[in-house]
Amino acid sequence: MSTTTLTETTPGTETGAGTARGGPSLLKQAARQLPEALRKLDPRHVVRSPVMFLVWLGSVVTTIAALADPDVFTISLAVWLWLTVIFGNLAEAVAEGRGKAQAASLRATRTDTRARLLDEHGAETLVPGTQLAVGDLVVVEAGEVIPGDGDVVEGIASVDESAITGESAPVIREAGGDRSSVTGGTKVLSDRIVVRITAASGETFLDKMIALVEGTSRRKTPNEIALSILLVSLTLVFLIAVATLAPMATYAGAPQELVVLVALLVCLIPTTIGALLSAIGIAGMDRLVRVNVLAMSGRAVEAAGDVSTLLLDKTGTITYGNRQATAFIAAPGVDDERMRDAARLSSLADQTPEGRSIVELALERGASDADLPTGADFIEFTAQTRMSGVDLADGTRIRKGAGSAVSAWLGQTPSDDVTDTINAIARGGGTPLVIAEQDAAGHGTVLGVVQLKDVVKPGMADRFAELRAMGIRTVMVTGDNELTARAISKEAGVDDFLAEATPEDKLAYIRKEQRGGHLVAMTGDGTNDAPALAAADVGVAMNSGTAAAKEAGNMVDLDSDPTKLIDVVEIGKQLLITRGALTTFSIANDVAKYFAIIPAMFVAAYPSLEALNVMGLATAESAILSAVIFNALIIVALIPLALRGVRFRAASATAVLRRNLTIFGLGGLVVPFIGIKLIDLLVSTIPGIG
């Protein structure tokens, strides 16, 4: 069960991708966006919100009445009804303005870059970056800007990604592994890399970011649609009630002017949440951008708020991911040098960090530094085989990989001594890689075990405890054997683990959880994670990961910090809580407006209704106008809360409901009584109204 709580928000400084800290005050933002709010008075825009469109129609009707028979009361009503619509537009405009500011900052990073295009013969040709096609190979050296999105296929380099992430510290991008993805517009600081382009001009990651933070790609989410239907239903109920009230009032001898009926309708329908609904959704997306997470859809943000199962890839997520070879342990009867040399040969063409560390350890132990023998054929690692290796020209085949995979390849089980070594390494939290050799005649031999060590990131246990307090179950996913997975999961503090996981296993686990009614979130950075990222309700791909992972996920973490998913979940919950809290406040407001307007409308015909004038409002006109003014001003007052969101912290669902009803339910009842009374004290002094 999801556990959340609410508190009032406090002003704070937020940061955004590629932007400086701080920013203009909300008042300055509102002043800057006022022209946009006025442009949004176009009925073609207002009609998107049925509630606000009804207010717009009421404003038109009241304006016509004021022009036909002008008096202070009618003119004042017309002015404040128009201000109600403008304030609703202003909330949306300010939210959109923040996104446009982000987009302007991102757009400034785009440059017309010349690319060094490689042909099939390795010759370089200078071409405009806009002419690059998917699959092209380009060379980028120190001091040059990467011309387009792609994957590093050769070399290693330090890259400045501050234009995208806002972080000044450079990052390492290298061929092989899950840190090979580079983004167009970033700058290489050292060395030389070859990049395979994965996105055509106009479809790059930066282009998508600009479109999304501007709001041009935003669509209403399922929860927004459902709430909109509720608001429309309430509006129809009040519309019918007010329409039937007119003949009833006439029959009772207290006929009501059209402008009074319009004022009653506007005050009773849920105008507050109707005006702020769009701004809440836009601001939720904006808050994600400010923590350097790019959501591809509002649906993903909402789903994050309802997540109950979280799948985390072990390597690079729970652990640092830079597993290093620390020991060669030869099998009984196998010479140490033979084991060492076989491990080196099987890793010479392996560009992963693990493969390189095996070669380095072998060289430290006295192995030859000769290149791969002529005629050798390198066998790449795949998630299905869970092995890699080399086939030599003399028919000898060497494989390294998980013990079960190598045993299946050999058709024999390792000796008890080798099995004990594998288990000992796994129990210690290391990763054992078995080295095996098969000669030209097909006779296989297990040569020994390579020990790889990884380190759990500090603070992970505390972060997982936070998730547990939110009612989220954490599952570590790894290709390691069960013993290794168990040791790492215990150290990290996750709730469960999935060992020796293939892409098919991840998909099956996600679908099993979804069939059980759970929403599943997953982080990942590798190509092997792509199917699971696509199937998950919330798939957060690391910006440092492969292009396939980023395409499959519905969120991208620009900082490549897998623990950022906790922030994503909190923002998702904050979005849902904010929307619910303001809906509660908006509906509760109607009670006070009822006590203000209904007695004012009928007290002349039914003097006993004066008892309902609990606020002691001066006159019928001042009571109605005060309610309309409060209805407009409360929208302005709630814009900061809609944009910043209700603060979130872990608590029980009961505590959430209690606090929601106390702050926003009871507050929605009390605040209008105080506000309308104070406004009435001022309005009643106006000649023609008081």
XYZ file of C-alpha atoms in Angstrom:
690
model
C 0.000 0.000 0.000
C 1.389 3.392 -0.923
C 2.249 5.559 2.072
C 2.422 9.319 1.726
C 1.748 12.516 3.613
C 1.238 16.217 3.011
C 2.601 19.437 4.370
C 2.450 22.955 3.117
C 5.188 23.869 0.686
C 7.815 26.462 1.426
C 9.527 28.585 -1.156
C 12.828 27.259 -2.345
C 15.343 27.553 -5.079
C 15.125 24.924 -7.763
C 17.584 23.922 -10.429
C 17.097 22.735 -13.947
C 18.943 20.871 -16.645
C 21.516 23.089 -18.201
C 20.384 26.172 -16.271
C 21.818 28.221 -13.486
C 20.505 28.045 -9.974
C 17.689 30.340 -8.887
C 15.418 32.361 -11.135
C 12.932 35.220 -11.177
C 10.345 35.445 -8.411
C 6.861 34.138 -9.037
C 5.546 37.701 -9.141
C 8.012 38.625 -11.891
C 7.166 35.436 -13.777
C 3.464 36.256 -13.533
C 4.034 39.803 -14.814
C 6.113 38.445 -17.670
C 3.445 35.908 -18.636
C 0.450 38.283 -18.387
C 0.406 39.002 -22.160
C 0.330 35.239 -22.800
C -2.555 34.882 -20.336
C -4.481 37.550 -22.245
C -3.806 35.752 -25.549
C -5.269 32.612 -24.011
C -8.660 34.383 -23.758
C -9.160 33.135 -27.310
C -12.238 30.863 -27.049
C -10.427 28.237 -29.135
C -8.024 27.845 -26.233
C -10.452 28.263 -23.333
C -12.807 25.601 -24.709
C -10.177 22.954 -23.851
C -11.273 23.380 -20.225
C -15.076 23.045 -20.061
C -15.230 24.562 -16.573
C -13.281 27.677 -17.535
C -15.132 27.916 -20.853
C -18.386 28.203 -18.920
C -16.823 31.024 -16.869
C -15.740 32.643 -20.151
C -19.308 32.444 -21.469
C -20.595 33.922 -18.210
C -18.109 36.780 -18.582
C -19.387 37.495 -22.101
C -23.013 37.445 -20.963
C -22.273 39.738 -17.997
C -20.284 42.128 -20.209
C -23.199 42.395 -22.639
C -25.540 43.082 -19.719
C -23.168 45.755 -18.386
C -23.051 47.465 -21.782
C -26.834 47.304 -22.195
C -27.681 48.643 -18.719
C -24.509 49.846 -17.009
C -24.332 50.089 -13.239
C -21.518 49.669 -10.704
C -22.607 46.187 -9.620
C -22.917 44.678 -13.115
C -19.700 46.288 -14.373
C -17.828 45.049 -11.303
C -19.167 41.532 -11.825
C -18.075 41.569 -15.470
C -14.570 42.771 -14.570
C -14.033 40.113 -11.889
C -15.430 37.312 -14.019
C -12.948 38.216 -16.754
C -10.191 38.342 -14.132
C -11.203 34.831 -13.032
C -10.561 33.544 -16.555
C -7.340 35.554 -16.879
C -6.002 34.267 -13.542
C -6.697 30.691 -14.644
C -4.848 31.362 -17.908
C -2.027 32.999 -15.926
C -1.460 29.841 -13.872
C -1.054 27.817 -17.048
C 1.079 30.506 -18.710
C 3.508 30.698 -15.770
C 3.865 26.905 -15.739
C 4.463 26.863 -19.480
C 6.838 29.827 -19.183
C 9.158 27.837 -16.946
C 9.331 25.121 -19.559
C 9.990 27.635 -22.314
C 12.850 29.109 -20.296
C 14.340 25.625 -20.018
C 13.880 25.150 -23.753
C 15.599 28.445 -24.528
C 18.589 27.378 -22.453
C 18.744 24.024 -24.230
C 18.280 25.582 -27.649
C 21.249 27.846 -26.969
C 23.478 24.759 -26.695
C 22.764 23.696 -30.261
C 25.483 24.670 -32.692
C 26.034 24.094 -36.377
C 28.759 21.479 -36.025
C 31.000 20.137 -38.752
C 31.323 16.353 -38.545
C 34.315 14.216 -39.547
C 32.474 11.451 -41.387
C 34.253 8.114 -41.873
C 33.673 6.103 -45.038
C 34.053 2.335 -45.406
C 37.774 2.749 -46.134
C 38.427 4.818 -43.013
C 38.855 8.086 -44.909
C 37.487 11.256 -43.291
C 35.178 13.802 -44.950
C 34.022 17.074 -43.388
C 30.231 17.405 -43.622
C 27.609 19.555 -41.815
C 26.236 17.816 -38.723
C 22.711 18.274 -40.078
C 23.507 15.909 -42.960
C 24.405 12.933 -40.771
C 22.227 9.836 -41.110
C 21.574 6.983 -38.724
C 24.467 4.512 -38.876
C 27.124 7.023 -39.959
C 30.501 6.818 -38.211
C 32.152 10.078 -37.119
C 35.470 10.843 -35.451
C 35.532 13.273 -32.511
C 38.739 14.359 -30.811
C 39.630 16.552 -27.821
C 38.140 20.044 -28.099
C 35.491 19.058 -30.662
C 31.713 19.028 -30.217
C 29.921 15.726 -30.779
C 27.766 16.378 -33.879
C 24.851 14.071 -33.054
C 23.448 11.429 -30.726
C 25.216 8.116 -30.933
C 27.147 5.268 -29.322
C 30.915 5.137 -28.903
C 32.161 2.164 -30.917
C 35.882 2.802 -30.550
C 38.015 4.496 -27.924
C 37.454 6.179 -24.583
C 37.196 9.888 -23.799
C 36.305 12.443 -21.144
C 33.154 14.338 -22.176
C 31.720 17.641 -20.931
C 27.922 17.201 -20.692
C 27.231 20.405 -18.742
C 25.192 21.825 -21.630
C 22.677 19.002 -21.117
C 22.910 18.040 -17.447
C 24.065 21.288 -15.851
C 26.870 19.372 -14.113
C 30.355 20.781 -14.639
C 32.232 17.569 -13.847
C 33.209 15.645 -17.009
C 32.132 12.046 -17.519
C 33.822 9.074 -19.152
C 32.311 7.583 -22.291
C 33.808 4.424 -23.756
C 33.202 1.693 -26.286
C 31.559 -1.439 -24.991
C 29.617 -1.759 -21.766
C 26.734 0.478 -20.757
C 28.449 3.878 -20.763
C 28.798 4.229 -24.496
C 25.991 6.683 -25.261
C 26.865 10.288 -26.176
C 24.585 13.244 -26.847
C 24.879 15.764 -29.659
C 26.026 19.174 -28.454
C 28.342 17.817 -25.747
C 32.095 18.339 -25.970
C 34.990 15.869 -25.951
C 37.691 17.029 -23.536
C 40.342 14.371 -24.087
C 41.406 11.536 -26.358
C 39.668 10.324 -29.520
C 36.457 8.373 -30.055
C 34.516 7.011 -32.996
C 30.749 7.500 -32.691
C 28.008 5.664 -34.574
C 25.095 8.080 -35.119
C 21.768 6.770 -33.761
C 19.409 9.722 -34.413
C 18.859 11.861 -37.485
C 18.925 15.653 -37.350
C 15.712 17.009 -35.834
C 15.095 13.769 -33.917
C 17.981 14.004 -31.486
C 17.732 13.746 -27.730
C 18.177 17.519 -27.446
C 15.340 18.118 -29.927
C 13.049 15.852 -27.899
C 14.012 17.628 -24.682
C 13.164 21.014 -26.167
C 9.769 19.826 -27.421
C 8.899 18.214 -24.100
C 9.929 21.016 -21.747
C 8.117 23.540 -23.959
C 4.980 21.489 -23.465
C 4.367 20.967 -27.172
C 4.378 17.194 -26.673
C 2.219 17.194 -23.549
C -1.104 15.396 -23.605
C -3.656 14.947 -20.861
C -2.931 11.966 -18.665
C -5.549 9.343 -17.729
C -5.933 10.814 -14.227
C -6.323 14.296 -15.657
C -8.975 13.042 -18.069
C -10.819 11.248 -15.251
C -10.730 14.365 -13.055
C -11.848 16.509 -15.973
C -14.874 14.229 -16.440
C -15.685 14.617 -12.724
C -15.405 18.397 -12.936
C -17.600 18.512 -16.033
C -20.189 16.339 -14.272
C -20.238 18.643 -11.243
C -20.492 21.649 -13.546
C -23.480 20.135 -15.350
C -25.184 19.441 -12.015
C -24.761 23.060 -10.883
C -25.747 24.356 -14.337
C -29.023 22.431 -14.170
C -29.577 23.575 -10.580
C -29.055 27.253 -11.444
C -31.183 26.950 -14.597
C -34.099 25.501 -12.611
C -33.569 28.080 -9.864
C -34.528 30.950 -12.190
C -38.225 29.940 -12.757
C -38.525 28.836 -9.119
C -37.312 32.271 -7.966
C -39.788 33.998 -10.253
C -42.605 31.802 -8.953
C -41.592 32.633 -5.366
C -41.794 36.353 -6.110
C -38.041 36.928 -6.042
C -37.023 37.058 -9.719
C -33.263 37.064 -10.255
C -31.250 39.040 -12.767
C -29.264 37.042 -15.303
C -25.973 38.433 -14.012
C -26.769 37.208 -10.479
C -27.499 33.709 -11.786
C -24.213 33.785 -13.701
C -22.358 34.840 -10.541
C -23.995 32.011 -8.580
C -23.070 29.459 -11.244
C -19.440 30.614 -11.465
C -19.044 30.499 -7.690
C -20.580 27.051 -7.301
C -18.804 25.194 -10.108
C -15.230 23.972 -9.314
C -13.482 26.935 -10.942
C -10.421 26.781 -8.673
C -9.282 23.307 -9.651
C -10.578 23.840 -13.200
C -8.253 26.848 -13.522
C -5.238 25.129 -11.930
C -5.550 21.607 -13.355
C -3.423 22.202 -16.445
C -0.778 24.113 -14.460
C -0.440 21.242 -11.958
C 0.308 18.764 -14.748
C 2.779 21.047 -16.517
C 4.527 21.872 -13.238
C 4.908 18.158 -12.445
C 6.829 17.651 -15.692
C 8.855 20.781 -14.952
C 9.827 19.544 -11.471
C 11.240 16.402 -13.053
C 13.321 18.470 -15.464
C 14.612 20.468 -12.506
C 16.032 17.290 -10.957
C 17.537 16.426 -14.352
C 15.015 13.743 -15.297
C 13.268 13.988 -18.651
C 9.812 12.395 -18.789
C 8.588 11.410 -22.224
C 4.941 11.665 -21.111
C 2.785 12.878 -18.230
C 1.408 9.340 -17.980
C 4.844 8.160 -16.816
C 4.969 10.818 -14.090
C 1.562 9.775 -12.764
C 2.481 6.088 -12.923
C 5.563 6.857 -10.810
C 3.259 8.054 -8.062
C 1.480 4.682 -7.994
C 4.518 2.401 -8.339
C 4.566 -0.541 -5.929
C 7.406 -2.673 -7.374
C 10.821 -1.370 -8.354
C 13.315 -3.384 -10.410
C 16.918 -2.232 -10.157
C 19.771 -3.480 -12.262
C 22.653 -4.444 -9.962
C 25.621 -3.392 -12.063
C 25.998 0.372 -12.166
C 22.827 0.889 -10.155
C 23.177 -0.776 -6.772
C 26.915 -1.268 -7.262
C 29.446 0.998 -8.930
C 29.474 -1.277 -11.969
C 33.193 -1.164 -12.602
C 33.878 -4.777 -11.718
C 37.580 -5.513 -11.761
C 39.414 -8.814 -12.047
C 41.237 -9.399 -8.752
C 42.397 -13.026 -8.961
C 43.017 -15.993 -11.286
C 42.309 -19.293 -9.530
C 43.469 -22.271 -11.605
C 41.617 -25.577 -11.458
C 43.440 -28.539 -9.870
C 46.051 -29.911 -12.269
C 46.024 -26.799 -14.464
C 49.142 -24.666 -14.691
C 48.669 -21.066 -13.464
C 50.297 -19.649 -16.618
C 47.972 -21.649 -18.873
C 44.942 -20.365 -16.972
C 46.261 -16.791 -17.056
C 47.033 -16.827 -20.779
C 43.635 -18.349 -21.653
C 41.885 -15.657 -19.652
C 43.888 -12.978 -21.471
C 43.231 -14.430 -24.925
C 39.494 -14.649 -24.292
C 39.452 -10.959 -23.289
C 41.784 -9.313 -25.812
C 38.944 -8.184 -28.051
C 36.520 -7.629 -25.154
C 35.994 -3.844 -24.854
C 33.967 -4.026 -21.640
C 35.573 -2.737 -18.411
C 35.618 -6.307 -17.060
C 37.357 -7.608 -20.171
C 39.994 -4.900 -20.039
C 40.598 -5.532 -16.332
C 41.256 -9.232 -17.045
C 43.869 -8.321 -19.659
C 45.487 -5.826 -17.269
C 45.624 -8.379 -14.446
C 47.117 -10.972 -16.801
C 49.846 -8.518 -17.861
C 50.581 -7.757 -14.214
C 50.998 -11.504 -13.646
C 53.581 -11.754 -16.423
C 51.498 -12.618 -19.480
C 52.658 -11.671 -22.981
C 51.351 -8.377 -24.372
C 51.076 -9.754 -27.923
C 47.969 -8.982 -29.951
C 45.275 -11.539 -30.739
C 46.786 -14.308 -32.888
C 46.197 -14.159 -36.640
C 43.019 -15.902 -37.751
C 41.399 -15.747 -34.337
C 37.651 -15.139 -34.211
C 36.301 -13.247 -31.218
C 32.965 -14.429 -29.774
C 30.977 -11.554 -28.251
C 29.029 -11.812 -25.027
C 25.226 -12.106 -25.304
C 22.598 -12.181 -22.597
C 21.352 -15.502 -23.954
C 24.668 -17.394 -23.943
C 26.150 -15.460 -20.997
C 29.589 -16.267 -22.417
C 32.264 -14.687 -24.553
C 35.589 -15.943 -25.810
C 37.763 -16.645 -28.823
C 38.170 -19.330 -31.513
C 41.826 -19.702 -32.493
C 43.090 -20.642 -35.950
C 44.367 -24.058 -34.721
C 40.837 -25.089 -33.717
C 41.214 -24.338 -30.023
C 38.194 -22.602 -28.493
C 38.270 -20.654 -25.233
C 35.218 -19.421 -23.366
C 34.682 -17.340 -20.237
C 31.354 -16.775 -18.541
C 28.917 -17.907 -15.869
C 29.615 -21.362 -14.472
C 26.308 -22.868 -15.595
C 26.684 -21.472 -19.118
C 30.249 -22.753 -19.516
C 29.253 -26.174 -18.126
C 26.433 -26.403 -20.672
C 28.872 -25.432 -23.460
C 31.400 -28.075 -22.377
C 28.773 -30.699 -21.723
C 30.334 -31.473 -18.349
C 30.188 -30.139 -14.814
C 33.229 -28.562 -13.136
C 35.110 -30.492 -10.465
C 34.105 -30.118 -6.834
C 37.143 -27.915 -6.201
C 36.118 -25.503 -8.991
C 32.520 -25.516 -7.763
C 33.708 -24.717 -4.225
C 35.773 -21.827 -5.596
C 32.766 -20.479 -7.524
C 30.566 -20.685 -4.432
C 33.187 -19.050 -2.194
C 33.564 -16.095 -4.553
C 29.799 -15.751 -4.872
C 29.231 -15.895 -1.110
C 31.710 -13.067 -0.733
C 29.715 -10.882 -3.110
C 32.136 -11.300 -6.004
C 31.413 -12.510 -9.525
C 33.074 -15.748 -10.660
C 33.852 -16.174 -14.368
C 34.784 -19.681 -15.398
C 37.491 -20.116 -18.062
C 37.244 -23.267 -20.194
C 39.101 -24.569 -23.233
C 38.150 -27.039 -25.953
C 40.763 -28.434 -28.318
C 40.343 -29.177 -32.013
C 39.263 -32.739 -31.183
C 36.426 -31.471 -28.986
C 37.936 -32.371 -25.624
C 36.987 -29.772 -23.036
C 38.755 -28.658 -19.872
C 37.784 -26.227 -17.147
C 40.931 -24.154 -16.625
C 39.873 -22.125 -13.605
C 37.950 -19.156 -12.294
C 38.456 -15.389 -12.595
C 37.249 -13.398 -9.586
C 35.556 -10.056 -10.288
C 34.750 -7.708 -7.426
C 32.169 -4.925 -7.341
C 31.259 -2.489 -4.548
C 27.796 -1.517 -3.310
C 27.283 2.244 -3.466
C 27.230 3.925 -0.045
C 23.837 4.938 1.302
C 21.884 2.445 -0.810
C 20.399 0.679 2.234
C 19.019 3.994 3.517
C 17.513 4.873 0.142
C 15.837 1.469 -0.089
C 14.467 1.954 3.416
C 12.854 5.184 2.160
C 11.251 3.284 -0.697
C 10.022 0.629 1.707
C 8.402 3.364 3.813
C 6.545 4.468 0.673
C 5.180 0.948 0.268
C 7.493 0.121 -2.637
C 9.078 -3.303 -2.938
C 12.622 -3.306 -4.354
C 13.959 -6.133 -6.516
C 17.595 -6.391 -7.615
C 18.056 -7.829 -11.104
C 21.429 -9.322 -12.016
C 23.088 -11.824 -14.301
C 25.142 -13.128 -11.373
C 24.476 -16.521 -9.852
C 22.136 -16.896 -6.900
C 24.821 -16.912 -4.211
C 26.407 -13.682 -5.470
C 23.000 -12.069 -5.892
C 21.982 -13.065 -2.377
C 25.146 -11.581 -0.851
C 24.818 -8.285 -2.745
C 21.073 -7.989 -2.068
C 21.628 -8.518 1.650
C 24.362 -5.876 1.756
C 22.285 -3.385 -0.274
C 19.062 -3.984 1.681
C 16.725 -4.823 -1.212
C 13.568 -6.850 -0.615
C 14.142 -9.498 -3.285
C 16.458 -10.406 -6.143
C 16.327 -12.046 -9.558
C 19.551 -13.953 -10.253
C 21.015 -15.095 -13.590
C 18.387 -12.935 -15.256
C 18.055 -12.907 -19.025
C 15.982 -10.253 -20.848
C 13.206 -12.832 -21.025
C 13.360 -13.345 -17.243
C 13.044 -9.604 -16.615
C 10.041 -9.368 -18.916
C 8.386 -12.361 -17.275
C 8.915 -10.890 -13.801
C 7.468 -7.514 -14.818
C 4.423 -9.110 -16.415
C 3.861 -11.324 -13.367
C 3.871 -8.258 -11.112
C 1.556 -6.378 -13.465
C -0.878 -9.286 -13.557
C -0.943 -9.042 -9.763
C -2.152 -5.462 -10.011
C 1.207 -3.814 -9.302
C 2.711 -0.914 -11.215
C 6.347 -1.636 -11.977
C 9.248 0.772 -12.332
C 12.695 -0.144 -13.576
C 16.006 1.569 -14.136
C 18.557 0.385 -16.665
C 21.278 1.505 -19.000
C 22.162 -1.383 -21.284
C 20.751 -2.708 -24.538
C 19.771 -5.851 -22.642
C 17.572 -3.709 -20.375
C 15.606 -2.231 -23.290
C 12.785 -4.852 -23.480
C 12.121 -4.625 -19.750
C 12.299 -0.806 -19.785
C 9.686 -0.776 -22.551
C 7.382 -3.176 -20.675
C 7.618 -1.423 -17.291
C 5.026 1.175 -16.335
C 7.905 3.520 -15.515
C 11.177 2.866 -17.336
C 14.012 5.206 -16.330
C 16.988 4.923 -18.669
C 20.370 6.333 -17.729
C 21.684 9.108 -19.977
C 25.065 7.353 -19.929
C 23.454 4.168 -21.230
C 22.928 2.911 -24.739
C 20.649 4.553 -27.283
C 18.427 1.452 -27.241
C 17.821 1.829 -23.498
C 16.957 5.523 -23.819
C 14.546 4.846 -26.673
C 12.818 2.068 -24.711
C 12.350 3.983 -21.443
C 9.710 6.634 -20.833
C 12.079 8.676 -18.671
C 15.774 9.533 -18.995
C 17.940 10.469 -16.020
C 20.436 13.038 -17.283
C 22.665 12.533 -14.241
C 22.740 8.743 -14.750
C 22.057 8.237 -11.048
C 19.844 5.152 -10.685
C 18.877 6.134 -7.141
C 17.204 9.194 -8.712
C 14.182 6.933 -9.162
C 13.326 7.729 -5.547
C 13.011 11.398 -6.525
C 10.923 10.393 -9.540
C 8.535 8.430 -7.329
C 8.272 11.313 -4.864
C 7.496 13.797 -7.640
C 4.890 11.421 -9.076
C 3.238 11.073 -5.679
C 3.520 14.819 -5.148
C 1.713 15.443 -8.437
C -1.182 13.155 -7.506
C -1.399 14.539 -3.968
C -1.335 18.143 -5.182
C -4.121 17.503 -7.648
C -6.225 15.747 -5.013
C -5.547 18.382 -2.357
C -6.552 21.302 -4.567
C -9.645 19.428 -5.765
C -10.667 18.938 -2.129
C -10.047 22.619 -1.383
C -11.972 23.753 -4.468
C -15.072 21.704 -3.704
C -15.016 22.665 0.002
C -14.979 26.346 -1.055
C -18.500 26.036 -2.432
C -20.038 25.738 1.041
C -18.999 29.256 2.067
C -20.067 30.708 -1.277
C -23.460 29.071 -0.815
C -23.873 30.828 2.546
C -22.872 34.123 0.913
C -24.973 34.130 -2.247
C -28.179 32.148 -1.563
C -29.341 34.312 1.383
C -28.492 37.450 -0.628
C -30.650 36.269 -3.534
C -33.787 35.368 -1.556
C -33.686 37.331 1.694
C -36.060 39.957 0.278
C -38.740 37.324 -0.425
C -37.908 35.171 2.599
C -36.613 37.341 5.476
C -36.028 34.238 7.591
C -33.079 33.397 5.319
C -31.194 36.206 7.057
C -30.281 33.522 9.619
C -28.058 31.909 6.950
C -26.095 35.150 6.549
C -23.623 33.872 9.146
C -20.903 36.192 7.842
C -23.043 39.272 8.379
C -22.481 40.544 4.845
C -23.620 44.125 4.262
C -25.957 43.938 1.271
C -27.097 41.454 -1.367
C -24.916 43.134 -3.998
C -21.801 43.231 -1.798
C -22.313 39.576 -0.790
C -22.509 38.370 -4.401
C -19.629 40.539 -5.587
C -17.457 39.527 -2.600
C -17.971 35.840 -3.410
C -17.031 36.423 -7.056
C -13.925 38.414 -6.092
C -12.826 35.721 -3.620
C -13.424 33.083 -6.294
C -10.966 34.917 -8.570
C -8.342 35.807 -5.968
C -8.096 32.288 -4.530
C -6.861 31.083 -7.927
C -3.965 33.551 -7.747
C -3.248 32.579 -4.150
C -3.004 28.890 -5.048
C -0.766 29.277 -8.125
C 2.460 28.897 -6.052
C 1.140 25.688 -4.489
C 0.079 24.331 -7.886
C 3.531 25.027 -9.340
C 5.662 23.852 -6.422
C 3.401 21.018 -5.385
C 2.399 19.814 -1.937
C 5.453 18.633 -0.041
C 5.802 14.881 0.232
C 7.171 12.617 2.928
C 6.605 8.973 3.737
C 3.644 8.163 6.030
C 0.668 5.848 6.199
C -2.268 6.226 3.838
C -4.516 6.967 6.838
C -2.262 9.832 7.882
C -2.329 11.163 4.328
C -6.127 11.187 4.234
C -6.404 12.750 7.690
C -3.950 15.510 6.851
C -5.542 16.120 3.466
C -8.982 16.567 5.010
C -7.618 18.711 7.842
C -5.528 21.116 5.767
C -7.368 21.276 2.471
C -10.847 20.098 3.416
C -11.281 22.075 6.635
C -9.129 24.876 5.229
C -11.340 25.000 2.151
C -14.338 25.509 4.449
C -12.847 28.118 6.794
C -10.728 30.291 4.477
C -13.643 31.427 2.223
C -15.698 32.569 5.230
C -12.813 34.764 6.387
C -11.875 35.914 2.882
C -15.393 36.789 1.733
C -16.072 38.690 4.974
C -12.885 40.761 4.613
C -13.641 41.516 0.964
C -17.207 42.488 1.887
C -15.895 45.051 4.378
C -14.096 46.754 1.486
C -16.733 46.269 -1.212
C -19.548 47.602 0.974
C -17.842 51.003 1.007
C -18.227 51.371 -2.800
C -21.132 53.652 -3.752
C -23.861 51.731 -5.567
C -22.952 48.419 -3.904
C -22.754 49.021 -0.154
